[in-house]
Structures are given as C-alpha cells and as structure tokens.
XYZ file of C-alpha atoms in Angstrom:
103
model
C 66.395 164.134 100.057
C 65.561 165.084 96.497
C 68.366 164.868 93.906
C 69.781 168.314 92.990
C 69.437 168.748 89.271
C 70.922 171.303 86.940
C 68.548 173.284 84.733
C 69.177 173.000 81.064
C 67.936 174.709 78.008
C 68.342 172.392 75.119
C 71.578 173.269 73.416
C 73.358 174.998 76.315
C 76.287 173.657 78.373
C 75.707 173.123 82.069
C 77.891 173.186 85.161
C 77.440 170.374 87.719
C 78.662 170.970 91.215
C 78.984 168.288 93.892
C 75.988 165.845 94.118
C 74.228 167.349 91.119
C 72.916 165.443 88.130
C 72.050 166.981 84.807
C 71.477 166.668 81.098
C 72.842 168.758 78.139
C 72.910 168.422 74.411
C 76.023 170.487 74.226
C 78.465 169.994 77.133
C 79.003 169.494 80.853
C 81.600 171.219 83.073
C 82.536 169.664 86.439
C 84.401 172.216 88.651
C 86.750 171.256 91.507
C 87.076 167.532 90.916
C 90.501 167.144 92.640
C 89.083 164.501 95.059
C 85.782 163.672 93.351
C 84.650 161.669 90.426
C 82.351 162.448 87.533
C 80.186 160.097 85.546
C 79.212 161.144 82.119
C 77.004 159.114 79.818
C 76.850 159.800 76.090
C 73.428 158.984 74.771
C 71.452 159.441 71.620
C 70.001 162.742 72.888
C 73.064 164.225 74.563
C 75.091 164.029 77.738
C 73.933 162.893 81.175
C 76.220 163.495 84.066
C 76.873 163.679 87.794
C 79.569 164.916 90.178
C 80.061 162.687 93.203
C 82.245 163.445 96.310
C 84.104 161.167 98.598
C 81.692 161.979 101.416
C 78.512 161.411 99.346
C 76.234 159.043 101.176
C 75.400 155.840 99.416
C 71.633 156.504 99.354
C 72.294 159.907 97.670
C 74.525 158.135 95.090
C 71.687 155.618 94.482
C 69.161 158.477 93.966
C 71.537 160.280 91.605
C 72.018 157.129 89.467
C 68.247 156.542 89.466
C 67.842 160.178 88.258
C 70.368 159.622 85.516
C 68.345 156.710 84.214
C 65.223 158.990 84.301
C 67.048 161.526 82.201
C 67.555 158.872 79.536
C 70.245 156.722 80.952
C 68.891 153.672 79.093
C 70.052 155.269 75.833
C 73.672 155.650 76.955
C 76.128 154.322 74.434
C 79.404 155.247 76.176
C 80.111 156.116 79.815
C 83.144 157.996 81.146
C 84.257 157.993 84.785
C 86.808 160.806 85.350
C 88.578 162.044 88.412
C 90.901 161.032 91.162
C 89.791 157.436 91.060
C 92.399 155.770 93.238
C 92.319 158.415 95.956
C 88.512 158.557 95.680
C 88.161 154.818 96.301
C 90.572 154.959 99.216
C 88.718 157.867 100.874
C 85.326 156.269 100.152
C 86.456 153.134 101.972
C 87.838 155.193 104.906
C 84.584 157.214 105.155
C 82.485 153.991 105.081
C 84.535 152.514 107.902
C 84.165 155.672 109.955
C 80.345 155.634 109.391
C 80.206 152.076 110.745
C 81.707 153.203 114.086
C 79.492 156.297 114.545
C 76.492 154.359 115.865
C-alpha cells in the first residue's frame, strides 16, 4: 500500500491526518491525536512529519518512516514525538497481541 502523503506548496502549512506523512516549510497541524502519536522532524529545509494511530500496521509504519527519510529525513536536526505516548504504547502492545491470535 503506498504511503499517503500530504500535498505541500513551499511556504504553506499542512494538515496531516492518520497515517499521512508530509513536508512543510511553515507548519504542520495534526488533528485528533487523543490516542495517536505524531513524529515531527525539524530539518534544514523545514518540517517533516507523520501521524500514526494505535492500529497502524507495522509495515505501514515502516513505509511511513522510509518516506520521511525520502522527504529529507537525513537532514533532521531535532525530532519531536508528541501525543498520548503511555496509552499509545499500551494499546499498540494489546493490538499486536490480538494480531498474533488472529491466524
């Protein structure tokens, strides 16, 4: 499944919904992160970010992180992980355990 990317026009802010990745020179808005996390990298050319849910499959997360590197992730100087981290980690673990028993 291809990574969903947000369109950007240079100096405009972008909005990243669940499982999107994007780049902006101005700003990134992440709506509805009550049970999600966001990862924002601050690089030389701007901001690179993603919005990951508790039910995001690991292969999708891998693809998203690969896409972030393609957007210029190798130039990231600071990285911020924001959201409900403790509940996110707990739910991720629960979802991974459920996935093991589906087969």
